Amino acid sequence: MKIFHHVFLFSLLLLSSQSAFSQTKYTVSGSIKDSKTGEMLIGAVVHIIETKNVGTASNEYGFYSITLPEGEYTLVVSMLGYKSITDKISLHQNIKKDLAMGDSSKALDEVVITDEAKDANVTDPQMGAQKLDMKEANKIPVLFGEKDILKTIQLLPGIKSGGDGGSGFFVRGGAADQNLILLDEAPVYNASHLLGFFSTFNSDAIKDVTVYKGNAPAQYGGRLSSVLDIKMNDGNNQKYHLSGGIGLISSKLNIEGPIVKDKGSFIISARRTYADVFLKLSQKETTRNSSLYFYDLNLKANYQVNEKNRIFISGYFGRDKLGLANAFGIDWGNATGTIRWNHFINERLFSNTSLIFSNYSYKISISGSTASFDITSKIRDYNLKHEYQFFINPKNNLRFGINCIYHTVTPGQVHASEGSAINPIKLQDRFGLENAVYASDQWNISDRLNITYGVRLSSFSPLGKGDFYSFNASGNVSDTTSYAAGKIVKTYFNIEPRISAGFIINESSSIKISYARNAQSLHLLSNSVSTSPTDLWVMSSAIVKPEIADQYALGYYHNFRDNSIEFSTEVYYKSMQNQIDFKNGANTQANELIEGELLFGVGRAYGVEFFVKKKYGKFTGWVGYTLSKSERKIDQINNGSWYPVKQDRTHDISVVAMYDLTPKWSLAATWVFNTGSAVTFPSGKYTVDGQVVFLYTERNGYRMPAYHRMDIGATWQRKKTDKFESSWNFSIYNVYAHENAYTISFREDPNDPTKTQAVQTSLFRLIPSISYNFRF
Amino acid sequence: MKKIFFPFLIINALLFSSCTKVINIDLNSKDPQIVIEGNISDQPGPYTISITQSVNFSQSNSFPAVTGASVTVSDNLGNSEVLTEVSPGIYHTTTTQGVSGRTYYMTVVTNNKTYLAQSTIPTLVTLDTLILEPNNSIGPPFYIIPFFLDPVGSGNYYRCIETIDHVRVKGSFLYDDQFNDGLVNGQPILNFSDSLNPGDTVIVELQCVDKASYMYFFSLDQTISGQSGAPANPVSNISNSALGYFSAHTSRKKITVIP
């Protein structure tokens, strides 16, 4: 056999004297980390100078691997915000090379322009993906000075804000529940604090944020519109550090340090708001007795067991509490936990196994003299992911794995005290099993053509125990079927192909094209104007089919002035099946038969996005513009014609500018403008039951006024040494005090009861804030 | 039950100094729509069916009457009568008497269009008493609780109408037995807009209504409050896209004077 093998090799050698197969190949692999903190660096680009078109990027655990023919090479590692490393290697055997990169923040504009990472937007075949630079995000002014990554991504084209007081965001015309938000792989079901004024993510605890606008690779699935992949800091494995911030309405503290130096580290970040302290100052007793705050806690620890194994444990716990004078209380929050095991099988094969827990719950408490009761609801996931990354050769990087999730939804339980005028009630728990297998390959076909292609095979099965209902046309139960525990009610299979290809036209420009299908089996039913903590998650069942979206996108990317200015434009078309809406007058509260209140139809969204970004220099920033449309068609609504969805915004502009005035002072400003969302307004009025009632003729037939706002901020760096750092942050939200409409309502004219008038409510005019941050 | 979410609005108001202003919006005009309102109760008649039309939003609140319509009420025992127009758009019965358990049919013909509706008077549940309940929390200093015993078996729907010193309180207060089947009602009339003062005479009328009528008033409440994400017209039990309702119901009243 061995002779045969040699003959085979020899003949190959004869066929092609240049063939790579003729040479012995070796692998250089290792991990890339920050030299100062020991944090693993994600997405650092490893490039070989001697061979064109050979390069890779470190994965989400900082691991890289390149396989090359035997020889002498020059390795260049680069990443935005770090000094590039150049290293000579002699590849005569498999070698392990761990690399540490130094911070270059003081000299961002001096970084050599040959830096390969800088043209990643042109060369990377991935479309519709945007990585958030945390350092940049921290400079952008926000409400109450509370840095917020969810607010920052809303400044990117194609990602739209839910308006003042809404943490929900909309990607390419999709609804808020069509975004998969992952915190260290654990899905976060409600990403908002304080009814949406803040997001659940404490930006001090976050290392990396990537958002995919519907073209996510095959390892992600379960939501139609986007994936927001957030990774927590690992913690400094060199030194102990304490950092924190004191703001007008919240404070936070962050402790990190080594468990065993170079081997393991931990980080704990905690945050709490104290807006309720101000309530105590109120004249009114009921206000004084009210509570209103949130807190959250991020924990993470990692330990390198040996050269081949590394373990990570991370957790998040956050809770909001709202109480009104002991009469009414609501608290809600997420808890997530992830245990991960990285295993280096060999130089080219990397595996990761994750066990993930995620829980979102809320509780409403009402106390009155005759009827005191609690309503509780939750959604809970147990999730297993097992994945391999196989660095086959410099041209192919394969990723494959499985994912199983067991969902439990407790839609609503009413607990009443003894003798209460309310009966305890328990809606049936719902169970579901979501499985997926996937494979995705990143294939560098030539110098010019790269593709990432893959497929995700997903299934969803609603499970017993429970009664499942059928409904007739008028929404009444026509049939009930009972299933035993664990019994499969129905299984939906979906084949989700994903492909994204990039063609490099020349050094500074490229075209990309992509197609992706996504399926979604969990749906959020929201009946109110903005998302509320009590919105209900329902699973697919025999009646509610999985939502499906097919997105086609085409993009052109061009970098100017040695990659210092980035331009991109993408057009997309997305068609959606099995979209869900409520019937008119639907009863959504603690309703066992909620499925009878739903309507189903199709959706479509399309648009074009433009993005120009200046990345280096004293003056940096970007301008994004989106022209788009998002519509739905449901037989029973607007006579079955297409109508705009609430989040449809024709124009959307965002401008972000940052300027380093002196080494100590930096300034930032943002301006946003968007077409008002689609709303339903009355087209007439009539009288019934002694009251004037408004007459509605079509859903979402009107527009809210256009939204625009400018925020400014300044950061004053006081001291910066290795031992102590401190800075002050000043910001003004809505600096020209534009009264943006939060709601528009209609009422009787107080001066002339025979007339009716429209009244606009706005939330925030100008809001100044100040915060102090430190680190030692 | 449906009003428990109002505190969100209070929280908003507490925390953030929101501001309101009157604005001008150019609203589309719409051809006048027919509005029918009909009630049959188990109390002696005459019962009224009124027919009006909608107007454009910018017009003043005077709603044109629909005169000369042919209005008929019948029941499932074959009784039938044509109503008399006693004043423009107001039609009265003369012989019909509402009885629990009977189904009533309404037919309105006007302008070559026919509008049909039916409604059944449910089994009587009497209003036992009105109780004044002190309130130590936010809201008015006390509430009125209509005491009545819900019969065992779900599917009972109630509508309360409150009158304070001969002034009818706008809207109606709805109860169902989703959460308290077979129990004595302990939920107060949550009237946040009128305060009760000593000496006020309060009359509460309890109606037992059928599901379709309940759905109408439930969705009417949603339409009026404007809290729904997608406001829409209430779910009417009248055919041919007419606005309004036709409700056959029981009616029992209790009176109390605020001490």
PDB file of C-alpha atoms in Angstrom, chain A residues 144 195 197 275 286-287 292 322 324-325 327-328 330 364 366 369-370 373 375 414 420-423 425 476 527-529 534 584-587 589-591 680-697 699 702 739 742 744 746-748 753-765, chain B residues 1-2 4-5 7-8 11-12 14-23 25-28 30 33 35 37 52 54-61 63 133-134 137-138 145 159 168 170-172 178-181 183-184 186-187 211 215-220 222-224 227-235 243-245:
ATOM      1  CA  PHE A 144     -28.391  59.219  30.742  1.00  0.00           C
ATOM      2  CA  LEU A 195     -39.582  49.193  29.988  1.00  0.00           C
ATOM      3  CA  PHE A 197     -35.050  52.586  28.212  1.00  0.00           C
ATOM      4  CA  ALA A 275     -33.829  56.224  40.047  1.00  0.00           C
ATOM      5  CA  THR A 286     -47.822  56.769  46.892  1.00  0.00           C
ATOM      6  CA  THR A 287     -44.810  57.938  44.907  1.00  0.00           C
ATOM      7  CA  LEU A 292     -38.295  51.376  40.379  1.00  0.00           C
ATOM      8  CA  LEU A 322     -41.340  48.144  39.600  1.00  0.00           C
ATOM      9  CA  LEU A 324     -46.559  51.173  43.015  1.00  0.00           C
ATOM     10  CA  ALA A 325     -47.405  51.755  46.652  1.00  0.00           C
ATOM     11  CA  ALA A 327     -50.786  47.902  45.190  1.00  0.00           C
ATOM     12  CA  PHE A 328     -49.140  46.792  42.034  1.00  0.00           C
ATOM     13  CA  ILE A 330     -44.035  43.784  38.425  1.00  0.00           C
ATOM     14  CA  ILE A 364     -47.112  40.710  38.383  1.00  0.00           C
ATOM     15  CA  ILE A 366     -51.723  42.882  42.625  1.00  0.00           C
ATOM     16  CA  SER A 369     -58.499  44.247  49.949  1.00  0.00           C
ATOM     17  CA  THR A 370     -60.563  41.472  48.378  1.00  0.00           C
ATOM     18  CA  PHE A 373     -53.027  37.640  43.358  1.00  0.00           C
ATOM     19  CA  ILE A 375     -49.498  36.310  37.699  1.00  0.00           C
ATOM     20  CA  VAL A 414     -52.464  33.020  38.539  1.00  0.00           C
ATOM     21  CA  SER A 420     -59.320  35.654  47.550  1.00  0.00           C
ATOM     22  CA  ALA A 421     -62.026  36.593  45.122  1.00  0.00           C
ATOM     23  CA  ILE A 422     -59.838  35.184  42.355  1.00  0.00           C
ATOM     24  CA  ASN A 423     -59.507  31.517  41.468  1.00  0.00           C
ATOM     25  CA  ILE A 425     -55.502  29.402  37.335  1.00  0.00           C
ATOM     26  CA  ASN A 476     -64.078  28.757  18.491  1.00  0.00           C
ATOM     27  CA  ASN A 527     -50.478  43.651  21.533  1.00  0.00           C
ATOM     28  CA  SER A 528     -49.265  46.986  22.786  1.00  0.00           C
ATOM     29  CA  VAL A 529     -47.705  49.973  21.115  1.00  0.00           C
ATOM     30  CA  THR A 534     -45.524  40.801  29.542  1.00  0.00           C
ATOM     31  CA  ASN A 584     -59.297  42.667  15.979  1.00  0.00           C
ATOM     32  CA  GLY A 585     -60.269  42.794  19.639  1.00  0.00           C
ATOM     33  CA  ALA A 586     -58.158  39.751  20.529  1.00  0.00           C
ATOM     34  CA  ASN A 587     -58.156  38.677  24.178  1.00  0.00           C
ATOM     35  CA  GLN A 589     -54.526  37.895  28.691  1.00  0.00           C
ATOM     36  CA  ALA A 590     -54.103  34.484  30.275  1.00  0.00           C
ATOM     37  CA  ASN A 591     -55.999  33.028  27.377  1.00  0.00           C
ATOM     38  CA  THR A 680     -53.565  53.279  12.498  1.00  0.00           C
ATOM     39  CA  PHE A 681     -55.423  56.564  12.896  1.00  0.00           C
ATOM     40  CA  PRO A 682     -59.180  57.124  12.768  1.00  0.00           C
ATOM     41  CA  SER A 683     -60.829  58.272   9.574  1.00  0.00           C
ATOM     42  CA  GLY A 684     -64.098  59.311  11.153  1.00  0.00           C
ATOM     43  CA  LYS A 685     -66.203  59.122  14.302  1.00  0.00           C
ATOM     44  CA  TYR A 686     -69.637  58.050  15.469  1.00  0.00           C
ATOM     45  CA  THR A 687     -71.603  57.733  18.674  1.00  0.00           C
ATOM     46  CA  VAL A 688     -72.400  54.569  20.576  1.00  0.00           C
ATOM     47  CA  ASP A 689     -73.372  54.003  24.226  1.00  0.00           C
ATOM     48  CA  GLY A 690     -73.349  57.752  24.817  1.00  0.00           C
ATOM     49  CA  GLN A 691     -69.736  58.136  23.794  1.00  0.00           C
ATOM     50  CA  VAL A 692     -67.897  59.356  20.739  1.00  0.00           C
ATOM     51  CA  VAL A 693     -66.060  56.450  19.135  1.00  0.00           C
ATOM     52  CA  PHE A 694     -63.457  56.723  16.393  1.00  0.00           C
ATOM     53  CA  LEU A 695     -63.947  54.969  13.123  1.00  0.00           C
ATOM     54  CA  TYR A 696     -61.006  53.008  11.753  1.00  0.00           C
ATOM     55  CA  THR A 697     -60.870  52.054   8.130  1.00  0.00           C
ATOM     56  CA  ARG A 699     -54.593  49.103   9.528  1.00  0.00           C
ATOM     57  CA  TYR A 702     -51.025  56.600   8.500  1.00  0.00           C
ATOM     58  CA  GLU A 739     -40.309  66.851  20.629  1.00  0.00           C
ATOM     59  CA  TYR A 742     -44.056  58.828  21.423  1.00  0.00           C
ATOM     60  CA  ILE A 744     -50.535  60.317  19.178  1.00  0.00           C
ATOM     61  CA  PHE A 746     -57.310  61.590  19.890  1.00  0.00           C
ATOM     62  CA  ARG A 747     -59.634  63.176  22.378  1.00  0.00           C
ATOM     63  CA  GLU A 748     -62.497  65.571  22.885  1.00  0.00           C
ATOM     64  CA  PRO A 753     -66.727  69.392  23.477  1.00  0.00           C
ATOM     65  CA  THR A 754     -68.329  69.170  20.060  1.00  0.00           C
ATOM     66  CA  LYS A 755     -64.893  68.895  18.447  1.00  0.00           C
ATOM     67  CA  THR A 756     -62.166  66.311  18.523  1.00  0.00           C
ATOM     68  CA  GLN A 757     -58.414  66.896  18.496  1.00  0.00           C
ATOM     69  CA  ALA A 758     -55.140  64.993  18.055  1.00  0.00           C
ATOM     70  CA  VAL A 759     -52.632  65.106  20.912  1.00  0.00           C
ATOM     71  CA  GLN A 760     -48.992  64.181  20.648  1.00  0.00           C
ATOM     72  CA  THR A 761     -47.053  62.911  23.659  1.00  0.00           C
ATOM     73  CA  SER A 762     -43.256  63.094  23.665  1.00  0.00           C
ATOM     74  CA  LEU A 763     -40.961  61.570  26.244  1.00  0.00           C
ATOM     75  CA  PHE A 764     -37.601  63.240  26.270  1.00  0.00           C
ATOM     76  CA  ARG A 765     -36.614  66.721  25.497  1.00  0.00           C
TER      77      ARG A 765
ATOM     78  CA  MET B   1     -58.619  42.209  34.698  1.00  0.00           C
ATOM     79  CA  LYS B   2     -57.827  44.050  31.552  1.00  0.00           C
ATOM     80  CA  ILE B   4     -54.103  46.014  35.405  1.00  0.00           C
ATOM     81  CA  PHE B   5     -51.576  47.369  32.944  1.00  0.00           C
ATOM     82  CA  PRO B   7     -49.708  51.481  36.009  1.00  0.00           C
ATOM     83  CA  PHE B   8     -47.167  51.357  33.169  1.00  0.00           C
ATOM     84  CA  ILE B  11     -44.588  54.861  35.799  1.00  0.00           C
ATOM     85  CA  ASN B  12     -43.821  56.592  32.557  1.00  0.00           C
ATOM     86  CA  LEU B  14     -43.498  59.470  37.177  1.00  0.00           C
ATOM     87  CA  LEU B  15     -40.095  58.872  35.727  1.00  0.00           C
ATOM     88  CA  PHE B  16     -40.000  60.957  32.650  1.00  0.00           C
ATOM     89  CA  SER B  17     -41.305  64.439  32.285  1.00  0.00           C
ATOM     90  CA  SER B  18     -43.317  63.735  29.201  1.00  0.00           C
ATOM     91  CA  CYS B  19     -44.961  66.582  27.400  1.00  0.00           C
ATOM     92  CA  THR B  20     -48.066  66.752  25.284  1.00  0.00           C
ATOM     93  CA  LYS B  21     -49.266  69.148  22.637  1.00  0.00           C
ATOM     94  CA  VAL B  22     -52.156  69.401  20.235  1.00  0.00           C
ATOM     95  CA  ILE B  23     -51.156  68.775  16.654  1.00  0.00           C
ATOM     96  CA  ILE B  25     -53.150  65.687  11.322  1.00  0.00           C
ATOM     97  CA  ASP B  26     -54.715  65.476   7.918  1.00  0.00           C
ATOM     98  CA  LEU B  27     -57.050  62.513   8.266  1.00  0.00           C
ATOM     99  CA  ASN B  28     -58.769  60.916   5.294  1.00  0.00           C
ATOM    100  CA  LYS B  30     -64.742  58.419   4.711  1.00  0.00           C
ATOM    101  CA  GLN B  33     -71.257  54.518   7.864  1.00  0.00           C
ATOM    102  CA  VAL B  35     -74.394  52.876  13.316  1.00  0.00           C
ATOM    103  CA  GLU B  37     -77.548  50.476  18.744  1.00  0.00           C
ATOM    104  CA  THR B  52     -77.254  57.156  13.206  1.00  0.00           C
ATOM    105  CA  SER B  54     -70.688  58.435  11.256  1.00  0.00           C
ATOM    106  CA  VAL B  55     -69.113  61.787  10.356  1.00  0.00           C
ATOM    107  CA  ASN B  56     -65.620  62.874   9.355  1.00  0.00           C
ATOM    108  CA  PHE B  57     -63.092  63.429  12.088  1.00  0.00           C
ATOM    109  CA  SER B  58     -62.872  67.189  11.628  1.00  0.00           C
ATOM    110  CA  GLN B  59     -66.634  67.694  11.807  1.00  0.00           C
ATOM    111  CA  SER B  60     -68.377  68.543  15.051  1.00  0.00           C
ATOM    112  CA  ASN B  61     -69.958  65.820  17.153  1.00  0.00           C
ATOM    113  CA  PHE B  63     -74.344  62.602  14.223  1.00  0.00           C
ATOM    114  CA  GLU B 133     -64.529  49.382  49.901  1.00  0.00           C
ATOM    115  CA  PRO B 134     -61.901  51.773  51.306  1.00  0.00           C
ATOM    116  CA  SER B 137     -53.577  52.608  47.684  1.00  0.00           C
ATOM    117  CA  ILE B 138     -53.420  54.798  44.621  1.00  0.00           C
ATOM    118  CA  ILE B 145     -67.932  46.534  44.606  1.00  0.00           C
ATOM    119  CA  ARG B 159     -71.677  44.494  32.147  1.00  0.00           C
ATOM    120  CA  ARG B 168     -74.379  58.221  33.516  1.00  0.00           C
ATOM    121  CA  LYS B 170     -69.172  56.976  30.377  1.00  0.00           C
ATOM    122  CA  GLY B 171     -68.448  53.468  29.230  1.00  0.00           C
ATOM    123  CA  SER B 172     -69.250  50.253  31.029  1.00  0.00           C
ATOM    124  CA  GLN B 178     -62.428  33.459  33.512  1.00  0.00           C
ATOM    125  CA  PHE B 179     -60.647  33.820  36.856  1.00  0.00           C
ATOM    126  CA  ASN B 180     -63.456  33.566  39.403  1.00  0.00           C
ATOM    127  CA  ASP B 181     -65.928  30.966  38.155  1.00  0.00           C
ATOM    128  CA  LEU B 183     -67.248  32.777  43.259  1.00  0.00           C
ATOM    129  CA  VAL B 184     -68.750  35.950  44.637  1.00  0.00           C
ATOM    130  CA  GLY B 186     -64.984  40.930  44.606  1.00  0.00           C
ATOM    131  CA  GLN B 187     -63.658  43.146  41.877  1.00  0.00           C
ATOM    132  CA  LYS B 211     -70.671  36.407  24.703  1.00  0.00           C
ATOM    133  CA  MET B 215     -67.031  40.892  23.003  1.00  0.00           C
ATOM    134  CA  TYR B 216     -68.472  44.043  21.520  1.00  0.00           C
ATOM    135  CA  PHE B 217     -68.136  46.044  24.739  1.00  0.00           C
ATOM    136  CA  PHE B 218     -64.725  44.508  25.480  1.00  0.00           C
ATOM    137  CA  SER B 219     -63.387  45.535  22.096  1.00  0.00           C
ATOM    138  CA  LEU B 220     -65.195  48.886  22.302  1.00  0.00           C
ATOM    139  CA  GLN B 222     -59.969  48.687  23.596  1.00  0.00           C
ATOM    140  CA  THR B 223     -60.959  50.989  20.740  1.00  0.00           C
ATOM    141  CA  ILE B 224     -61.762  53.874  23.052  1.00  0.00           C
ATOM    142  CA  GLN B 227     -53.999  51.226  24.090  1.00  0.00           C
ATOM    143  CA  SER B 228     -54.007  48.559  21.431  1.00  0.00           C
ATOM    144  CA  GLY B 229     -51.063  48.354  19.049  1.00  0.00           C
ATOM    145  CA  ALA B 230     -53.443  48.045  16.129  1.00  0.00           C
ATOM    146  CA  PRO B 231     -56.636  49.925  16.965  1.00  0.00           C
ATOM    147  CA  ALA B 232     -59.638  48.702  15.083  1.00  0.00           C
ATOM    148  CA  ASN B 233     -63.392  48.963  15.155  1.00  0.00           C
ATOM    149  CA  PRO B 234     -65.136  46.928  17.864  1.00  0.00           C
ATOM    150  CA  VAL B 235     -66.287  43.444  16.919  1.00  0.00           C
ATOM    151  CA  LEU B 243     -71.175  49.700  13.408  1.00  0.00           C
ATOM    152  CA  GLY B 244     -72.780  49.306  16.826  1.00  0.00           C
ATOM    153  CA  TYR B 245     -74.380  46.366  18.623  1.00  0.00           C
TER     154      TYR B 245
END
